[in-house]
mmCIF file of C-alpha atoms in Angstrom:
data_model
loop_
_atom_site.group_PDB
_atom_site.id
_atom_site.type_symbol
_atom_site.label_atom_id
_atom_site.label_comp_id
_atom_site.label_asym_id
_atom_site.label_seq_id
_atom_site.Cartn_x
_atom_site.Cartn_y
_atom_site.Cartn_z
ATOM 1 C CA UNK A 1 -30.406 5.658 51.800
ATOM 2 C CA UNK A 2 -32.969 7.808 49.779
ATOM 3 C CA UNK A 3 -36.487 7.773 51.370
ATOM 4 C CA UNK A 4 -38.266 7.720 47.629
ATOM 5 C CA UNK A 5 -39.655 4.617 46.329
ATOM 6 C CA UNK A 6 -37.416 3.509 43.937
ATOM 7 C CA UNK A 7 -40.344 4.090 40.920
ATOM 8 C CA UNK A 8 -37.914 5.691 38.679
ATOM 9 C CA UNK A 9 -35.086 4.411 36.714
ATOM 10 C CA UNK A 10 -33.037 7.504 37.412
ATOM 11 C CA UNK A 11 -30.073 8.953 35.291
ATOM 12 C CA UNK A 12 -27.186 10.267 37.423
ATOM 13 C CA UNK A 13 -28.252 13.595 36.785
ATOM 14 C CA UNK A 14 -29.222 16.030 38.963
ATOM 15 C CA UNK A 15 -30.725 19.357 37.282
ATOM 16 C CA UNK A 16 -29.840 22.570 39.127
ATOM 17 C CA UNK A 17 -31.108 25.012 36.500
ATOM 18 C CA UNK A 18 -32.357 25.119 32.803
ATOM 19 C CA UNK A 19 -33.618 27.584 29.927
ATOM 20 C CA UNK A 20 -34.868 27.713 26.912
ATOM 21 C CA UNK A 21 -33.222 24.247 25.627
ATOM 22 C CA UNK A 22 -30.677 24.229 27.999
ATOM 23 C CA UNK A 23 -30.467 22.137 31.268
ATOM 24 C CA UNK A 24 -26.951 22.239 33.107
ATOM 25 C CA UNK A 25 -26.202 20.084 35.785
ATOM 26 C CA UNK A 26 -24.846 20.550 40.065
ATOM 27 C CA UNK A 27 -21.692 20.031 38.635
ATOM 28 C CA UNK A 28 -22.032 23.138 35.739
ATOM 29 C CA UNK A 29 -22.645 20.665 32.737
ATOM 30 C CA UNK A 30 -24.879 21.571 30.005
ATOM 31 C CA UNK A 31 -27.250 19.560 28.009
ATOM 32 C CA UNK A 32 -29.570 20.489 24.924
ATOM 33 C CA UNK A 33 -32.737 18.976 26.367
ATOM 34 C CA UNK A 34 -34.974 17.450 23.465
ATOM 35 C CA UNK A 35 -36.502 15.468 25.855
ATOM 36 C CA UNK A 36 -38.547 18.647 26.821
ATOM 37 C CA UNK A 37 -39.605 16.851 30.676
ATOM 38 C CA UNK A 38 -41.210 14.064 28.182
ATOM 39 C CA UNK A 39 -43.576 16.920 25.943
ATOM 40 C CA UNK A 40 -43.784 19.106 28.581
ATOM 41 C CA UNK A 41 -41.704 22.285 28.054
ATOM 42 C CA UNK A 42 -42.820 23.365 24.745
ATOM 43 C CA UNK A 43 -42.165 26.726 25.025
ATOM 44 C CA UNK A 44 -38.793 25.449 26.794
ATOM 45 C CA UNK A 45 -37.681 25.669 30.234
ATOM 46 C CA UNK A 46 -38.416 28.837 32.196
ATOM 47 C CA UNK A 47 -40.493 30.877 29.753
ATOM 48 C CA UNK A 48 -40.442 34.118 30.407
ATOM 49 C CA UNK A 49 -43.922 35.071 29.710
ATOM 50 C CA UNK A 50 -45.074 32.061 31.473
ATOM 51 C CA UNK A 51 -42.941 32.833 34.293
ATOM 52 C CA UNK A 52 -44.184 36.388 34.560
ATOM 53 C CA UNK A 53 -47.800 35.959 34.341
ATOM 54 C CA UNK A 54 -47.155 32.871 37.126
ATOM 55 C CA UNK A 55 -44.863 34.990 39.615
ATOM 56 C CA UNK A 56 -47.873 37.427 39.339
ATOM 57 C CA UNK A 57 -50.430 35.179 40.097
ATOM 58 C CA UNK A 58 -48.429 33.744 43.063
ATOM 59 C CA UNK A 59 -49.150 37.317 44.568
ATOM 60 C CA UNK A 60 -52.782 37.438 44.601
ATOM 61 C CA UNK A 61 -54.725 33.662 44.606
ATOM 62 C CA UNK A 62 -53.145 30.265 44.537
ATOM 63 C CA UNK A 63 -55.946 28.310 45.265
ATOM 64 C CA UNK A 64 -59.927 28.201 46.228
ATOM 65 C CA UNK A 65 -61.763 24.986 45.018
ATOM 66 C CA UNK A 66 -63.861 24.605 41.909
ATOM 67 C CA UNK A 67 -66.962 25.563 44.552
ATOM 68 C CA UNK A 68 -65.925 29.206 43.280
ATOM 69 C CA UNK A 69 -65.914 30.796 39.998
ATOM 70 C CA UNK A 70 -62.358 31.136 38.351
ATOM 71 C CA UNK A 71 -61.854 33.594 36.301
ATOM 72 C CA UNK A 72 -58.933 31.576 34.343
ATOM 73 C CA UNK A 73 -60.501 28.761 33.834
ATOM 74 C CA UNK A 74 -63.191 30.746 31.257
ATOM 75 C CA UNK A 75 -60.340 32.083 29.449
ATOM 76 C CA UNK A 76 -58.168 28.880 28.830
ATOM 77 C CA UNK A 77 -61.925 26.974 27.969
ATOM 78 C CA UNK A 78 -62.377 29.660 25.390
ATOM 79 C CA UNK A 79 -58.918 29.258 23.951
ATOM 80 C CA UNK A 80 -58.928 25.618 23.953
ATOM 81 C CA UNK A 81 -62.411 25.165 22.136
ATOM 82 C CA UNK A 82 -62.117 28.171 19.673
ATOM 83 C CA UNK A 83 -59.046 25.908 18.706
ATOM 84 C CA UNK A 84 -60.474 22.778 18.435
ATOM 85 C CA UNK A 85 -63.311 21.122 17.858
ATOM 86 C CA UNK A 86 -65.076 20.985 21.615
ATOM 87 C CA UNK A 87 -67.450 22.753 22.703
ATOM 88 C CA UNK A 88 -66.895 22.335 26.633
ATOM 89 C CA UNK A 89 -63.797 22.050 28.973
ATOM 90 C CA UNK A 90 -63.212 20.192 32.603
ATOM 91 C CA UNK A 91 -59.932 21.352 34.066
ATOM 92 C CA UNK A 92 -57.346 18.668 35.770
ATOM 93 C CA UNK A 93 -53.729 17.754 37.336
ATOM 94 C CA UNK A 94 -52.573 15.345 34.229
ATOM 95 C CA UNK A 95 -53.523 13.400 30.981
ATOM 96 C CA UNK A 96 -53.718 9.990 33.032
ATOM 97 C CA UNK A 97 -56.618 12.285 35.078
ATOM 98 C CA UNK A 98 -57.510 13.614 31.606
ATOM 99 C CA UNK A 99 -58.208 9.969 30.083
ATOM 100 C CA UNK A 100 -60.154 9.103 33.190
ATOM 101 C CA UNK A 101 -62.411 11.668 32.885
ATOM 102 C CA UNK A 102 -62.674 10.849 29.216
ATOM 103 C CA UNK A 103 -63.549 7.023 30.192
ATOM 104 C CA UNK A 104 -66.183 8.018 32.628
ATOM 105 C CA UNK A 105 -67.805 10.475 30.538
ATOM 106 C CA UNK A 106 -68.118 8.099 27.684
ATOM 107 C CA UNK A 107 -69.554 5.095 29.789
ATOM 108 C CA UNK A 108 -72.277 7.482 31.481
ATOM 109 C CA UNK A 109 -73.439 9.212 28.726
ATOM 110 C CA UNK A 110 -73.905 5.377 26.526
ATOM 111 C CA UNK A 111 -74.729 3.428 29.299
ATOM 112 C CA UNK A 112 -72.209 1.229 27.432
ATOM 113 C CA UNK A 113 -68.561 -0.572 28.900
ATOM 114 C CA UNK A 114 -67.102 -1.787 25.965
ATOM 115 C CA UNK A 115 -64.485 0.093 24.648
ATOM 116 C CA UNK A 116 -61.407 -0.173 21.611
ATOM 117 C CA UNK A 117 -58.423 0.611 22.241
ATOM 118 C CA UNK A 118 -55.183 -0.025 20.216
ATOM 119 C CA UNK A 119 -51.862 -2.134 20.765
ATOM 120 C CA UNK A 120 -48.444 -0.277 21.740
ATOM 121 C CA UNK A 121 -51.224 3.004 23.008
ATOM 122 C CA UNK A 122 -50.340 4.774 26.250
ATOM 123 C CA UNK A 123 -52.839 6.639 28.237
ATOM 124 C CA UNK A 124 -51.889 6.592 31.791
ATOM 125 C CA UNK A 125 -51.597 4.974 35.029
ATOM 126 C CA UNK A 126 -54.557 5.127 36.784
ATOM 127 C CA UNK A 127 -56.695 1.976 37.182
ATOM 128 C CA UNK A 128 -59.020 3.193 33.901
ATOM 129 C CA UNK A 129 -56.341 4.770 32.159
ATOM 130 C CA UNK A 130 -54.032 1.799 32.405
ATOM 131 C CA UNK A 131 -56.727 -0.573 31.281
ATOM 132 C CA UNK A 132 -57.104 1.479 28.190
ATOM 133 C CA UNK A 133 -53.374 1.115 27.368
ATOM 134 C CA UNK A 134 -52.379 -1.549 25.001
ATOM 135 C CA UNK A 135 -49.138 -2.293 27.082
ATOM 136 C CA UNK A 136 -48.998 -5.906 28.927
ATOM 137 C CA UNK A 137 -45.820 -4.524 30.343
ATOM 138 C CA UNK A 138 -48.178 -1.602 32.006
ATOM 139 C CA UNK A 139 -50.689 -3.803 33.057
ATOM 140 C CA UNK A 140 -48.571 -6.974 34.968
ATOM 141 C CA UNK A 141 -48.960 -7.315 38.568
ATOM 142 C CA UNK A 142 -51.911 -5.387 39.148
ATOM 143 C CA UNK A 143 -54.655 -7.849 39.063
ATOM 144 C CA UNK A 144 -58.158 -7.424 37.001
ATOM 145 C CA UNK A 145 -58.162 -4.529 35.180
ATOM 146 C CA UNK A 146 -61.188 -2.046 34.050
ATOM 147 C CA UNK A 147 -63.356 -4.792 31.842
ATOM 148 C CA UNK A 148 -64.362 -4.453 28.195
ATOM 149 C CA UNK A 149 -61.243 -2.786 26.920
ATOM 150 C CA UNK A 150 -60.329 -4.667 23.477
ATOM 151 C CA UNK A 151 -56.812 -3.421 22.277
ATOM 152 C CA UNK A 152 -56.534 -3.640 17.869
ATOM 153 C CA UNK A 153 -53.494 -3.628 15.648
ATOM 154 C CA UNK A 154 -52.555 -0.037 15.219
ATOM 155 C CA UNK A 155 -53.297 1.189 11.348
ATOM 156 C CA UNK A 156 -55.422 -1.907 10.659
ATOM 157 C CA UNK A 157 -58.636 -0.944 9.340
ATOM 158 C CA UNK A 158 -60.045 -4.391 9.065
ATOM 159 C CA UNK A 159 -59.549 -4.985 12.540
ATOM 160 C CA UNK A 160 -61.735 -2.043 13.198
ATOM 161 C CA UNK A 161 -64.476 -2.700 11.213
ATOM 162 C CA UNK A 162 -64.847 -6.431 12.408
ATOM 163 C CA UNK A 163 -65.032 -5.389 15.808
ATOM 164 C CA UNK A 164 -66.848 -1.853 15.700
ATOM 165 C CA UNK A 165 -70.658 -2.019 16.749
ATOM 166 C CA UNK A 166 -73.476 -0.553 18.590
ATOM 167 C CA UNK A 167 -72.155 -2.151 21.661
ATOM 168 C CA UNK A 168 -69.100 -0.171 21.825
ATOM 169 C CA UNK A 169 -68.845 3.379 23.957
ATOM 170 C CA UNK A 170 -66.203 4.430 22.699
ATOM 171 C CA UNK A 171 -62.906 4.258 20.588
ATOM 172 C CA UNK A 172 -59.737 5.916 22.259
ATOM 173 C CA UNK A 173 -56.809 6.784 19.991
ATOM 174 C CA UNK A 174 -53.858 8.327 19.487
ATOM 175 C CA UNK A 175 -53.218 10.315 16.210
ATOM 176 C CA UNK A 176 -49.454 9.091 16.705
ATOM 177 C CA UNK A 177 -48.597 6.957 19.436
ATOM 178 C CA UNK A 178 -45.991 8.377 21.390
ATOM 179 C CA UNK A 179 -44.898 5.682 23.622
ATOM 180 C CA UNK A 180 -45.688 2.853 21.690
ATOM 181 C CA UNK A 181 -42.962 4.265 19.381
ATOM 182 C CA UNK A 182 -43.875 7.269 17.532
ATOM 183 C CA UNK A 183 -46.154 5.727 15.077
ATOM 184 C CA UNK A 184 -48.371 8.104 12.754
ATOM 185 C CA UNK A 185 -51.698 6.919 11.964
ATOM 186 C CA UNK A 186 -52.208 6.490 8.605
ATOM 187 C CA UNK A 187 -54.232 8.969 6.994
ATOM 188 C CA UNK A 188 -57.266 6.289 6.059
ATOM 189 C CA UNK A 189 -57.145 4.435 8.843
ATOM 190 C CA UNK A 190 -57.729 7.849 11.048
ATOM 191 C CA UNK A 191 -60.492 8.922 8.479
ATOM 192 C CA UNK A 192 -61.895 5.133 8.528
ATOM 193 C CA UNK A 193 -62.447 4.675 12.506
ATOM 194 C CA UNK A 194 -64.087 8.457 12.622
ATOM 195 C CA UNK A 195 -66.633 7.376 10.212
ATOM 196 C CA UNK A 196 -66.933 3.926 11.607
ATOM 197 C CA UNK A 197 -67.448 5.425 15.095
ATOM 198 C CA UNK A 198 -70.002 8.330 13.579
ATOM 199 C CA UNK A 199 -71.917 5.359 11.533
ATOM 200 C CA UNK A 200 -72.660 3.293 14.704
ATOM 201 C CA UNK A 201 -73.314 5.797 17.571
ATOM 202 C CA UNK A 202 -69.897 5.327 19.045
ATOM 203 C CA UNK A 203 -67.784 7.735 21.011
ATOM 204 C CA UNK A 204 -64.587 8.934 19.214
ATOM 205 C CA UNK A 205 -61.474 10.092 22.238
ATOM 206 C CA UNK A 206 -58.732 11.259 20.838
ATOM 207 C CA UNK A 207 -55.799 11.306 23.467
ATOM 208 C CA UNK A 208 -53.440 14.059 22.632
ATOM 209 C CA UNK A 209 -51.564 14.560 26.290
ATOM 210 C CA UNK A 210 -48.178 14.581 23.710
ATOM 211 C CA UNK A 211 -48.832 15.648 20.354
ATOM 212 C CA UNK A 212 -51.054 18.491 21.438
ATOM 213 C CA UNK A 213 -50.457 22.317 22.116
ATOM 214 C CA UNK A 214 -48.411 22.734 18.554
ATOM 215 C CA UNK A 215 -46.495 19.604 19.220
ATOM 216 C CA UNK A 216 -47.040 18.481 15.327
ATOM 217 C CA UNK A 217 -47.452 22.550 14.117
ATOM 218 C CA UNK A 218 -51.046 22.398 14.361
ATOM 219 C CA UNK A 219 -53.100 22.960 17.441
ATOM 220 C CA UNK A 220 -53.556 19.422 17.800
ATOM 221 C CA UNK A 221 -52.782 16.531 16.027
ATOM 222 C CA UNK A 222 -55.971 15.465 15.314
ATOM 223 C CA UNK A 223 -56.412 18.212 12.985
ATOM 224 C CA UNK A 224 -54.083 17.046 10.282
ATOM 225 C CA UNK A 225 -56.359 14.354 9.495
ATOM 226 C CA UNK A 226 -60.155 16.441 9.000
ATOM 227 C CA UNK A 227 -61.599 14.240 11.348
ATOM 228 C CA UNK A 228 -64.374 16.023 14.858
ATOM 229 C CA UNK A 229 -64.022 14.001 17.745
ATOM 230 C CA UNK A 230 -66.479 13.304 20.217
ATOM 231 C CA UNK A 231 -63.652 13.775 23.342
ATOM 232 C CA UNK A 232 -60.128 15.811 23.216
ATOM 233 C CA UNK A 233 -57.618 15.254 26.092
ATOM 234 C CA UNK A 234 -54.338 17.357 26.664
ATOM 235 C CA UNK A 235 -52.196 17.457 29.983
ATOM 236 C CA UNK A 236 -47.908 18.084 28.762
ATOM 237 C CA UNK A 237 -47.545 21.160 26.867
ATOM 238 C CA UNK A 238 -50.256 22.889 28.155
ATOM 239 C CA UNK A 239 -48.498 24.073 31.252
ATOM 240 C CA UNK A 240 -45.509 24.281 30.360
ATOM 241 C CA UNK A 241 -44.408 22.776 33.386
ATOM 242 C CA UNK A 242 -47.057 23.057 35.697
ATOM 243 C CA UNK A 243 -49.178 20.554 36.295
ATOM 244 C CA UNK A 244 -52.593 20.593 34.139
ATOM 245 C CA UNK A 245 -54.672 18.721 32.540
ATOM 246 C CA UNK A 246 -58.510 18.511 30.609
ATOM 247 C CA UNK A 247 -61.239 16.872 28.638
ATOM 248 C CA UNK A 248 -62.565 18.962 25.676
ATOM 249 C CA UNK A 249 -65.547 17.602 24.592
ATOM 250 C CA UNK A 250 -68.647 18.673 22.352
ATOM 251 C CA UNK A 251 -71.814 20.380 23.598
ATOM 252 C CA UNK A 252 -74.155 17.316 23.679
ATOM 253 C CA UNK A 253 -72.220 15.380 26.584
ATOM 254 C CA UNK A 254 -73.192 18.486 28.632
ATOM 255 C CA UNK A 255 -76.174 17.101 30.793
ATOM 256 C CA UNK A 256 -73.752 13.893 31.926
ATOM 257 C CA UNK A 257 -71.325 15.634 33.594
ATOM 258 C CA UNK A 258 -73.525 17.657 35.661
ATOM 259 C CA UNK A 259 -73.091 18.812 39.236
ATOM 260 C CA UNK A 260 -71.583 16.582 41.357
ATOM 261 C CA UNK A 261 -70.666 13.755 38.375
ATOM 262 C CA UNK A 262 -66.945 14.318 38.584
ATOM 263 C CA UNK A 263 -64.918 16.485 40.031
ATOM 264 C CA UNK A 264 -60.924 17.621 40.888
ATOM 265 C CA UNK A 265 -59.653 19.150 44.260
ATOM 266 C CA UNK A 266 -56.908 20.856 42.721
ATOM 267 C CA UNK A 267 -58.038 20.809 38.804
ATOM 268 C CA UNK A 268 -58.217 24.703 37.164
ATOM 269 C CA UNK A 269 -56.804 26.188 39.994
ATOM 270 C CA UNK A 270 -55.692 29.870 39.613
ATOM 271 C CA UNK A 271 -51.941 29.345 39.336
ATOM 272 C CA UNK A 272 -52.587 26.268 36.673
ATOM 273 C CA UNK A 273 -54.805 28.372 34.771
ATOM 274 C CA UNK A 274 -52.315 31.469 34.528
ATOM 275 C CA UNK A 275 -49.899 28.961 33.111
ATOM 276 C CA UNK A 276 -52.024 27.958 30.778
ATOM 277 C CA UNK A 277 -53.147 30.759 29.475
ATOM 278 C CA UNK A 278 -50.061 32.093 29.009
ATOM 279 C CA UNK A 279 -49.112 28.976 26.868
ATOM 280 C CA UNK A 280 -51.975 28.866 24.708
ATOM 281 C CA UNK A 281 -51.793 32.099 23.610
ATOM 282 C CA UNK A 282 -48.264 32.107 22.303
ATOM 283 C CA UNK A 283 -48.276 28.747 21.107
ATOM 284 C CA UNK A 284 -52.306 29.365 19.497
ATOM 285 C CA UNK A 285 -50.431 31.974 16.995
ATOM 286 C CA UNK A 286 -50.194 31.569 13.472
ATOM 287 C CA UNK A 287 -46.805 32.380 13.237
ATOM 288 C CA UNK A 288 -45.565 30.398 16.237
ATOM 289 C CA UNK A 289 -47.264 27.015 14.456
ATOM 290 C CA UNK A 290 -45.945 28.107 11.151
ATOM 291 C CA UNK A 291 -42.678 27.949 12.304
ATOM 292 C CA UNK A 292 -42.706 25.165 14.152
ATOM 293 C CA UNK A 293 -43.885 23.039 10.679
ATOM 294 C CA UNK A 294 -40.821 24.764 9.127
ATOM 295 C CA UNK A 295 -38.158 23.607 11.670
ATOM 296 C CA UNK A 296 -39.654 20.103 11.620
ATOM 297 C CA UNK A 297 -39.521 20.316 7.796
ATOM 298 C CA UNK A 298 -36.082 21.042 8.174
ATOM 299 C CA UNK A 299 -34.855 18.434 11.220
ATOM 300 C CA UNK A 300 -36.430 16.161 9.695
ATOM 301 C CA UNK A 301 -34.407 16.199 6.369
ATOM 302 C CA UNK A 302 -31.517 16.846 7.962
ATOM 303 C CA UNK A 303 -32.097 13.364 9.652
ATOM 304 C CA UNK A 304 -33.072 12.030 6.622
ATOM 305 C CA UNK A 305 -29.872 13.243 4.756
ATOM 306 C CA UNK A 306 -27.385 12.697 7.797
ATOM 307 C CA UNK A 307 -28.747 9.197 8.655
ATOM 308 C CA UNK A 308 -29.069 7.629 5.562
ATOM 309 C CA UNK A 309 -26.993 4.807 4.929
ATOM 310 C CA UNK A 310 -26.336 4.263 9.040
ATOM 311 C CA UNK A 311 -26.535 0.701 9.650
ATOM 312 C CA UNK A 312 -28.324 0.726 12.940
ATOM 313 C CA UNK A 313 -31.173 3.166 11.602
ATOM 314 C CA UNK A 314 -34.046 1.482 10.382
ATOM 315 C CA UNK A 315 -36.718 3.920 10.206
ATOM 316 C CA UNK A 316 -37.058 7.825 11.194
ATOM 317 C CA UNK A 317 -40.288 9.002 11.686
ATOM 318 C CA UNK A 318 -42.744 11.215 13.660
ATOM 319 C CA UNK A 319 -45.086 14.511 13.076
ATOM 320 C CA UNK A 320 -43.597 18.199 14.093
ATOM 321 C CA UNK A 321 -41.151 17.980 16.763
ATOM 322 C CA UNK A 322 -42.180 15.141 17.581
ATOM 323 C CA UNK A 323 -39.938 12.491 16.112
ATOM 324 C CA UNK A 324 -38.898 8.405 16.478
ATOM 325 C CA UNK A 325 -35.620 7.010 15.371
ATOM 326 C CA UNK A 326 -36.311 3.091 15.413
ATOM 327 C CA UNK A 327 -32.782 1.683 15.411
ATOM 328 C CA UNK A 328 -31.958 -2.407 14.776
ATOM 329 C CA UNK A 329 -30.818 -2.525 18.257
ATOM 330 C CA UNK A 330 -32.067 -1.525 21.767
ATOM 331 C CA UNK A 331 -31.591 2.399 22.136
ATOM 332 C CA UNK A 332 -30.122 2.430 25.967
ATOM 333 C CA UNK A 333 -26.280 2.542 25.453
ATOM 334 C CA UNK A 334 -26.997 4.809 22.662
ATOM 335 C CA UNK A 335 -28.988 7.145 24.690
ATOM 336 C CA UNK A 336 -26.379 7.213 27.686
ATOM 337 C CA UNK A 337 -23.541 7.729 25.271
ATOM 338 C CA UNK A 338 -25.429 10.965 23.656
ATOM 339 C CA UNK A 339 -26.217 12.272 27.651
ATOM 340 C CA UNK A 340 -22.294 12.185 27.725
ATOM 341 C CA UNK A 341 -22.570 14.205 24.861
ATOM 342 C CA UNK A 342 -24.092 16.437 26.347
ATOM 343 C CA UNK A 343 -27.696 15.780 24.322
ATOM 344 C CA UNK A 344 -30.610 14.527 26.503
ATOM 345 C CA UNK A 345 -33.142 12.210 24.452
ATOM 346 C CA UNK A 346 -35.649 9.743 25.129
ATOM 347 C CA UNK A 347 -36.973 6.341 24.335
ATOM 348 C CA UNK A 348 -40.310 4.985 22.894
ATOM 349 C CA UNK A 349 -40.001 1.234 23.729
ATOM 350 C CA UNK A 350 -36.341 -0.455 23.645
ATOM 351 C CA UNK A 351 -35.148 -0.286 20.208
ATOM 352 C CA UNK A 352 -36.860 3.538 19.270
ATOM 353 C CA UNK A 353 -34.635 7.252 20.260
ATOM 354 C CA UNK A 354 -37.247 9.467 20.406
ATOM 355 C CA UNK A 355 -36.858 13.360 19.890
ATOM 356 C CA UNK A 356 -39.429 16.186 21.622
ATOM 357 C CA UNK A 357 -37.549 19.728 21.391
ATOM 358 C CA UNK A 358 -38.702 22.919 23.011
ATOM 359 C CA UNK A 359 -40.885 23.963 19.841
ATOM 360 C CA UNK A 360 -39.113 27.439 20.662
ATOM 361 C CA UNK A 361 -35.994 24.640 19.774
ATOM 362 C CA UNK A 362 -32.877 27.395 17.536
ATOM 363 C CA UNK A 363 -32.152 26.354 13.464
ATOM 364 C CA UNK A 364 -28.281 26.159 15.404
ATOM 365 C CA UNK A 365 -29.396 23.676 18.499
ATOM 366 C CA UNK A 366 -31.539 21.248 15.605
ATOM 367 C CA UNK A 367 -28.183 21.400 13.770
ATOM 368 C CA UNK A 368 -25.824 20.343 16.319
ATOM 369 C CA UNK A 369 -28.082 17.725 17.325
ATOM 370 C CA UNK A 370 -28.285 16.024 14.513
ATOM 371 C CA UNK A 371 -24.669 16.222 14.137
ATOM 372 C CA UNK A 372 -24.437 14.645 17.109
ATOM 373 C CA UNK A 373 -26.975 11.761 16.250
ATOM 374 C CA UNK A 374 -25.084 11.023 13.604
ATOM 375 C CA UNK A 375 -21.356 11.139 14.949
ATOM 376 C CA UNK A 376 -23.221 8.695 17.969
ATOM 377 C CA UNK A 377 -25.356 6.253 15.695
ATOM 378 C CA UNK A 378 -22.114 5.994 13.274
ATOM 379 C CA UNK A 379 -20.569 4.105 16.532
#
C-alpha cells in the first residue's frame, strides 16, 4: 500500500533514466518524451551544461537564505530583464508561487481587489493562484475563494472593454493558454486589453510559466504580440528541471515590495540560480531561438500535411513547440495507445493531445512522431 496521497492520476510508468528526448523505463523501454515534465525540460533531460555548472555548485553552496547576498541571483535578474521587458526580478520555487507574488504585488501597489481573469486560464494551485484560474473543475470543494476575480471569454474583446475600469488592479493573461487547450490569443485581442489596461491605470500580468524561456522561439511569448507588461511570471523551462520560479516586473512597483513585503525560504537559492543561469544563456541565443521557430515551422506542417483529412482531428494549433491537437473525441485512449508506442504526450482538457518537445527536440525525433500521430489518430 503506497504511503503517497493518491493526488496523481499515475501512468504505469516508472522512469529510471532519460536524455535529451529520451526517457526509458525499469523495464529498459524507451519513450520520445514531448511531454518535456509538462514544459519543463526545454533543453531536454539531463543537459549537460546544466548538469555541469549544477554538479559544481553542489560542491561549494547549496543554500543560505535570501538574508545574504547571492551572487546568482544578480546574474539570472540581469538575463531575465535584458530579455524582456522588466525592470526588476523576485526569485521563487514555481509559477503557482510566481502568480502569487504577481497577485499580491498588484493589490498592494493599487490598493485595488478586483481583478480579470479569463475562462479555460490556468495559473496555479495556491489559494490566490487558483482563484485566478478560470477552471470550476480547479476550484470545487475548496470553499470561498480569493474575492473579486471575474473570469471573460478568452479572445473576446467586447467582453473586455465592458468590464475594464478604474476599479480593476489588474488583468492576468495568458498569451496562449496552455491548459485550457492551447489557445493563441488573437493578435487584436492581445493588443486591445494592453491598451485597455494602459488607458485606465490597470495592471497588465502576463503568466508565461509554459510558453516562456523560447517555448514559442522568442524569449517569451508575450513578445510576438508588441505589447510591455506591467508583471512577467516564468517557473517550467527556466530550470530545466529544478525547481524555480519569478516575477519580472517594471521599475515603478519597486517601493511595494520592499523589505519584509514578501518573501521565499528557499526562492534564488544558489543551486536554483546555477540552473538557471545555465538555461538562460543557451536558450537567450539567437541561434538557439532561430532554430527553434524553424523546427516548429516545420512540425507544424508536417502535422498539417499528415493530419489532414483524419476524421478525429478537428483543429491543430499552438505557437513554437508548443502545440494542441483538438480531436472530436476525448484524447485518453489515444494518449495511452501512443505511450505503447513508445511516444509520451499530454492533454489540455479531455478532447485536446497536446505536444511540448525538448526545444533541443532532432528534425528525425519530430519526424517519427508525427508518423506516429498519424498511424495512431488514423485508428
Amino acid at each position: 500500500m503506497s504511503a503517497l496521497f493518491p493526488t496523481y492520476a499515475r501512468w504505469d510508468i516508472t522512469v529510471k533514466e532519460a536524455n535529451g528526448t529520451t526517457i526509458i523505463d525499469n523495464n529498459g523501454k524507451e519513450y520520445l518524451d514531448f511531454a518535456g515534465g509538462i514544459a519543463v525540460c526545454n533543453l531536454g533531460h539531463c543537459n549537460e551544461r546544466v548538469n555541469s555548472a549544477v554538479k559544481e555548485q553542489l560542491d561549494k553552496v547549496w543554500h543560505v537564505s535570501n538574508l545574504f547576498h547571492i551572487e546568482g541571483q544578480e546574474k539570472v535578474a540581469q538575463l531575465l530583464t535584458h530579455h524582456s521587458d522588466g525592470d526588476l526580478v523576485y526569485f521563487c520555487n514555481s509559477g503557482a508561487e510566481a502568480n502569487e507574488a504577481a497577485i499580491k504585488l498588484a493589490r498592494k501597489h493599487t490598493g485595488k481587489t478586483k481583478m480579470i481573469s479569463f475562462k479555460q486560464s490556468f495559473h496555479g494551485r495556491t489559494f490566490a493562484s487558483m482563484s485566478a484560474t478560470g477552471q470550476d473543475k480547479i476550484h470545487q470543494g475548496y470553499g470561498p475563494l480569493l474575492e473579486e476575480f471575474i473570469y471573460l471569454p478568452f479572445n473576446d474583446e467586447v467582453a473586455v472593454e465592458k468590464t475594464i475600469d478604474e476599479t480593476v488592479a489588474a488583468v492576468i493573461l495568458e498569451v496562449v493558454q496552455g491548459e485550457g487547450g492551447v489557445i493563441p490569443g488573437e493578435n487584436s485581442f492581445i493588443n486591445h486589453v494592453a491598451k485597455l489596461c494602459q488607458e485606465n491605470g490597470v495592471l497588465l500580468i502576463v503568466d508565461e510559466v509554459q510558453t516562456g524561456i523560447g517555448r514559442t522561439g522568442k524569449p517569451f511569448a508575450y513578445q510576438h504580440y508588441g505589447i510591455t507588461p506591467d508583471m512577467i511570471t516564468v517557473a517550467k523551462g527556466l530550470g530545466n528541471g529544478f525547481p524555480v520560479g519569478a516575477l519580472i516586473g517594471k521599475e515603478e512597483l519597486k517601493e511595494t515590495f520592499g523589505p519584509g513585503s514578501h518573501g521565499s525560504t528557499f526562492g534564488g537559492n544558489p543551486l536554483a540560480m546555477t540552473a538557471a543561469e545555465a538555461v538562460l544563456e543557451t536558450v537567450f541565443e539567437g541561434e538557439f531561438l532561430e532554430e527553434v521557430t524553424e523546427k516548429s515551422q516545420y512540425f507544424m506542417a508536417k502535422l498539417e500535411e499528415q493530419l489532414k483529412g483524419i476524421d478525429v482531428v478537428k483543429e491543430i494549433r499552438g505557437s513554437g513547440l508548443m502545440i494542441g491537437i483538438e480531436c472530436t473525441k476525448e484524447v485518453a485512449d489515444i494518449m495511452k495507445k501512443l505511450r505503447q508506442q513508445g511516444l509520451i504526450v499530454l492533454n489540455a482538457g479531455p478532447n485536446v493531445v497536446r505536444l511540448l518537445p525538448p526545444l533541443t527536440v532532432t528534425y528525425e525525433e519530430l519526424a517519427k512522431v508525427g508518423d506516429m500521430l498519424e498511424v495512431q489518430l488514423k485508428k
